[in-house]
Coordinates of C-alpha atoms in Angstrom, one line a residue:
X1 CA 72.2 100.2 48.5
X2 CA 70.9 103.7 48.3
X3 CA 68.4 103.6 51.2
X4 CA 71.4 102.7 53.3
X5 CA 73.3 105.5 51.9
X6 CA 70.6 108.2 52.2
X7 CA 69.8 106.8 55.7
X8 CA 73.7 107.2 57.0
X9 CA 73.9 110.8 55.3
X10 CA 71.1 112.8 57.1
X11 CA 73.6 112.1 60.4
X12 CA 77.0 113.6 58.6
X13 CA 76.3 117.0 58.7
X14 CA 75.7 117.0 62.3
X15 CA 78.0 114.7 63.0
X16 CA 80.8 117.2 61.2
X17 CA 79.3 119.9 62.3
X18 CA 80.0 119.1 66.2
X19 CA 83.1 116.7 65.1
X20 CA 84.3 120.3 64.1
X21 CA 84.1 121.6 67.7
X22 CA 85.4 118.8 69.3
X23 CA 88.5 118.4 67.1
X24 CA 89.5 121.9 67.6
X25 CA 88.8 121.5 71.5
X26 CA 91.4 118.4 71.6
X27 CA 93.9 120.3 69.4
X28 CA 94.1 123.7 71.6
X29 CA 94.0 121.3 74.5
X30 CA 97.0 119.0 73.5
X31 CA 98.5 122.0 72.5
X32 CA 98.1 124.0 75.8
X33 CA 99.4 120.4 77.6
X34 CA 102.3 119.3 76.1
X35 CA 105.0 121.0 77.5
X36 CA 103.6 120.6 80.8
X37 CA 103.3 116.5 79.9
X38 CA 106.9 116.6 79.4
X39 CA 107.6 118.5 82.3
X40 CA 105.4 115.3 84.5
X41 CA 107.3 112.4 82.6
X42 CA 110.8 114.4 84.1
X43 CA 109.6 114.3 87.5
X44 CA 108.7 110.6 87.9
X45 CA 111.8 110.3 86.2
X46 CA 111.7 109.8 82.5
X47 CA 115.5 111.1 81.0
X48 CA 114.5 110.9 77.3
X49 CA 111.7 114.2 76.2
X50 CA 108.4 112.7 76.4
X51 CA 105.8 114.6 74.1
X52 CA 102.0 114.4 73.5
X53 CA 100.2 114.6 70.2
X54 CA 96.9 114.3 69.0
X55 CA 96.1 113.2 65.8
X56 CA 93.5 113.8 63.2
X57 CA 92.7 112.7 59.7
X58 CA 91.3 116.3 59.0
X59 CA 93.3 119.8 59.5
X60 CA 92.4 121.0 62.6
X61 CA 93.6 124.9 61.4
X62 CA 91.5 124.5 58.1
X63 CA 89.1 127.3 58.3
X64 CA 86.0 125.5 58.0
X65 CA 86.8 122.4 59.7
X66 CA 83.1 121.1 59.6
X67 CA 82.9 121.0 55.6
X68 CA 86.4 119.5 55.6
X69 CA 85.2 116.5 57.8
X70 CA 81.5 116.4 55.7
X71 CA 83.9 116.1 52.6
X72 CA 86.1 113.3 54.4
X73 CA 83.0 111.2 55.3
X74 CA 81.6 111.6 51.7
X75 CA 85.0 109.7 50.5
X76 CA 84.7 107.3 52.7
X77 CA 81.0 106.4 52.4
X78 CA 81.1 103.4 50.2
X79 CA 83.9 101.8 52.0
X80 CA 82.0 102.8 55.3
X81 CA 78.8 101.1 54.2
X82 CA 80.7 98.0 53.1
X83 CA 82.6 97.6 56.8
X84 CA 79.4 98.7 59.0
X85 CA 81.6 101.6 60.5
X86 CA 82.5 105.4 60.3
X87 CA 86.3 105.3 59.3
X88 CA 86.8 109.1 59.5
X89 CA 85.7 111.8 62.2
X90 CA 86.5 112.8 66.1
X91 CA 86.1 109.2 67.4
X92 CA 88.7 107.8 64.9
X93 CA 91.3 110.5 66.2
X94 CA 94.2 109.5 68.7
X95 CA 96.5 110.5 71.3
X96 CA 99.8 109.5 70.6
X97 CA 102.4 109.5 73.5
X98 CA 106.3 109.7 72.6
X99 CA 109.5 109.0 74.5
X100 CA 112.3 110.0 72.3
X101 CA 110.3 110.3 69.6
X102 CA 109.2 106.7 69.5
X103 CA 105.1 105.7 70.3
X104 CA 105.4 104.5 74.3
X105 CA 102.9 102.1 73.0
X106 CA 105.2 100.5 70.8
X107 CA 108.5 100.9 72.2
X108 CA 107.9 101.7 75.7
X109 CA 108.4 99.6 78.7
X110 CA 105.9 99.0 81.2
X111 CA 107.6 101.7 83.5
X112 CA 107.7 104.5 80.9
X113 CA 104.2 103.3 79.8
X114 CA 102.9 103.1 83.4
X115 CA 104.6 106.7 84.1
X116 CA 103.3 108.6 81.1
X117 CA 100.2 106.9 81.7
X118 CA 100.2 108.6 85.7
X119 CA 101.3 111.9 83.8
X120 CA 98.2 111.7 81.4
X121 CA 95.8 111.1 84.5
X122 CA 97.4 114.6 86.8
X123 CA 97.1 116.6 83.1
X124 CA 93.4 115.4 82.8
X125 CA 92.4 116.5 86.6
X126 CA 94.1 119.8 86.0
X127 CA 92.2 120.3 82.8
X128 CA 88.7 119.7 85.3
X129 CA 90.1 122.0 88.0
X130 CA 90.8 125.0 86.2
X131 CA 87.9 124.5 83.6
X132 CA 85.5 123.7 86.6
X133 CA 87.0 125.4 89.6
X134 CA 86.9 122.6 91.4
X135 CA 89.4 120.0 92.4
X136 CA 88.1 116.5 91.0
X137 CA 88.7 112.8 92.5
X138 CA 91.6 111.6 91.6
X139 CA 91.9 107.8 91.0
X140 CA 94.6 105.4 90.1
X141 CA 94.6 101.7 89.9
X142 CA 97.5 99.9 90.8
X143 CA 99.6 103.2 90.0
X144 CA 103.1 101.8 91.3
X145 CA 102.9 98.9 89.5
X146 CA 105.4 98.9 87.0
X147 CA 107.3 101.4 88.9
X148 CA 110.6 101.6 91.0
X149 CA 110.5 102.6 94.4
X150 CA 112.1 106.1 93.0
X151 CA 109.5 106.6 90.3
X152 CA 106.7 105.8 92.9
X153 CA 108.0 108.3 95.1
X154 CA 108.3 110.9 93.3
X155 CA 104.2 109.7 92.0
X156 CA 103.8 110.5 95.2
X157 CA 105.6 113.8 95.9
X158 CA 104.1 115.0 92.9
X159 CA 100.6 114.0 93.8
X160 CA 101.0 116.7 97.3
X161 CA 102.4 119.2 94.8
X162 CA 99.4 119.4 92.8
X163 CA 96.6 118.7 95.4
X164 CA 94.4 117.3 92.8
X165 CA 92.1 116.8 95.0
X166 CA 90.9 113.7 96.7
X167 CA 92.8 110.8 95.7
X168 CA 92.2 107.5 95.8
X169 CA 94.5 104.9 95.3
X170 CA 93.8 101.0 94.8
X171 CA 96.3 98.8 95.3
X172 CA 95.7 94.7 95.1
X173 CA 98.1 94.2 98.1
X174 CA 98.9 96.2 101.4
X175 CA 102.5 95.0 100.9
X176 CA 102.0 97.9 97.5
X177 CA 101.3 100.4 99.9
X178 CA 104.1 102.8 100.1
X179 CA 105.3 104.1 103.9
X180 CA 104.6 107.5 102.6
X181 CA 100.9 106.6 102.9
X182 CA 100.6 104.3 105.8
X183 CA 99.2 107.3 107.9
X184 CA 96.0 107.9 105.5
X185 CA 92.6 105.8 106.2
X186 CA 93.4 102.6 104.7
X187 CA 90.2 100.9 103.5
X188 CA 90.2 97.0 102.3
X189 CA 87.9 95.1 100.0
X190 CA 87.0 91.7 100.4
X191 CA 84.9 90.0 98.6
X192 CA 82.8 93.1 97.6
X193 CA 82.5 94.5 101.3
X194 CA 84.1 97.6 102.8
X195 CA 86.3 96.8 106.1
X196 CA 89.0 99.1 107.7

């Protein structure tokens, strides 16, 4: 219907209007990153080139990025109204992670998964420190799950190299714990209370 059409409209030009900013943000940023996520999947331990991309359904180069995405959301607009979503714009756009040129996602085990995954996390607190100036926590769930005892060492060797900060690591048994770490403050949950 036309109400519903005029109604979803008055938000595209704002929305491609700061869609515009955010999409070049991600590009430079994956751009800026790549090599050095590469570089992270070769220390844990990866052999085959891992490689980051993000992908967009707009040019992220095209000179006036904001009336490219206005004009994708006006060619979608019928199909958007009939699915009760926004098919095109910044929050449809993806990260894609390769080993070897094939989506870890997709062909990946849960090692190299696990391991790019780990890589992702130390590119993202980097990206805070230097944007911020400020070391953020760092937190990882279950990291060495997945992950030999080489791959988790070397998690772990990396981890001191980059001083991202404070890190926190949660593991779901103390047996997960690696030796390298039995000297920190060790802090159990049970049952939603702290104990040490």
């Amino acid at each position: 219907p036309r109400g519903a059409d005029a109604a979803i409209e008055v938000w595209d030009a704002p929305l491609s209007q700061h869609g515009a900013v955010l999409v070049r943000a991600r590009h430079a940023w994956a751009g800026r990153v790549a090599d050095r996520f590469a570089a992270l999947c070769a220390a844990v331990g990866e052999r085959a080139p891992a490689r980051l991309e993000y992908h967009t359904s707009v040019d992220p180069a095209a000179e006036r990025l904001d009336t490219e995405l206005l004009a994708a959301l006006a060619v979608k607009r019928d199909s958007d109204l009939r699915l009760g979503l926004t098919q095109t714009g910044p929050h449809r756009d993806d990260l894609t992670l390769l080993l070897g040129g094939r989506d870890l996602r997709e062909f990946g085990s849960a090692g190299q998964q696990r391991t790019a995954a780990i890589a992702l996390r130390m590119l993202e607190a980097e990206s805070l420190r230097d944007a911020r100036d400020t070391a953020p926590v760092f937190l990882l769930d279950d990291p060495f799950a997945e992950l030999d005892a080489g791959r988790s060492a070397r998690v772990l060797a990396l981890l001191a190299d980059i001083g991202p900060g404070q890190s926190v690591l949660a593991v779901p048994r103390a047996s997960d714990i690696p030796r390298e770490l039995t000297s920190l403050p060790l802090l159990r949950v049970d049952d939603g209370r702290i104990t040490t």
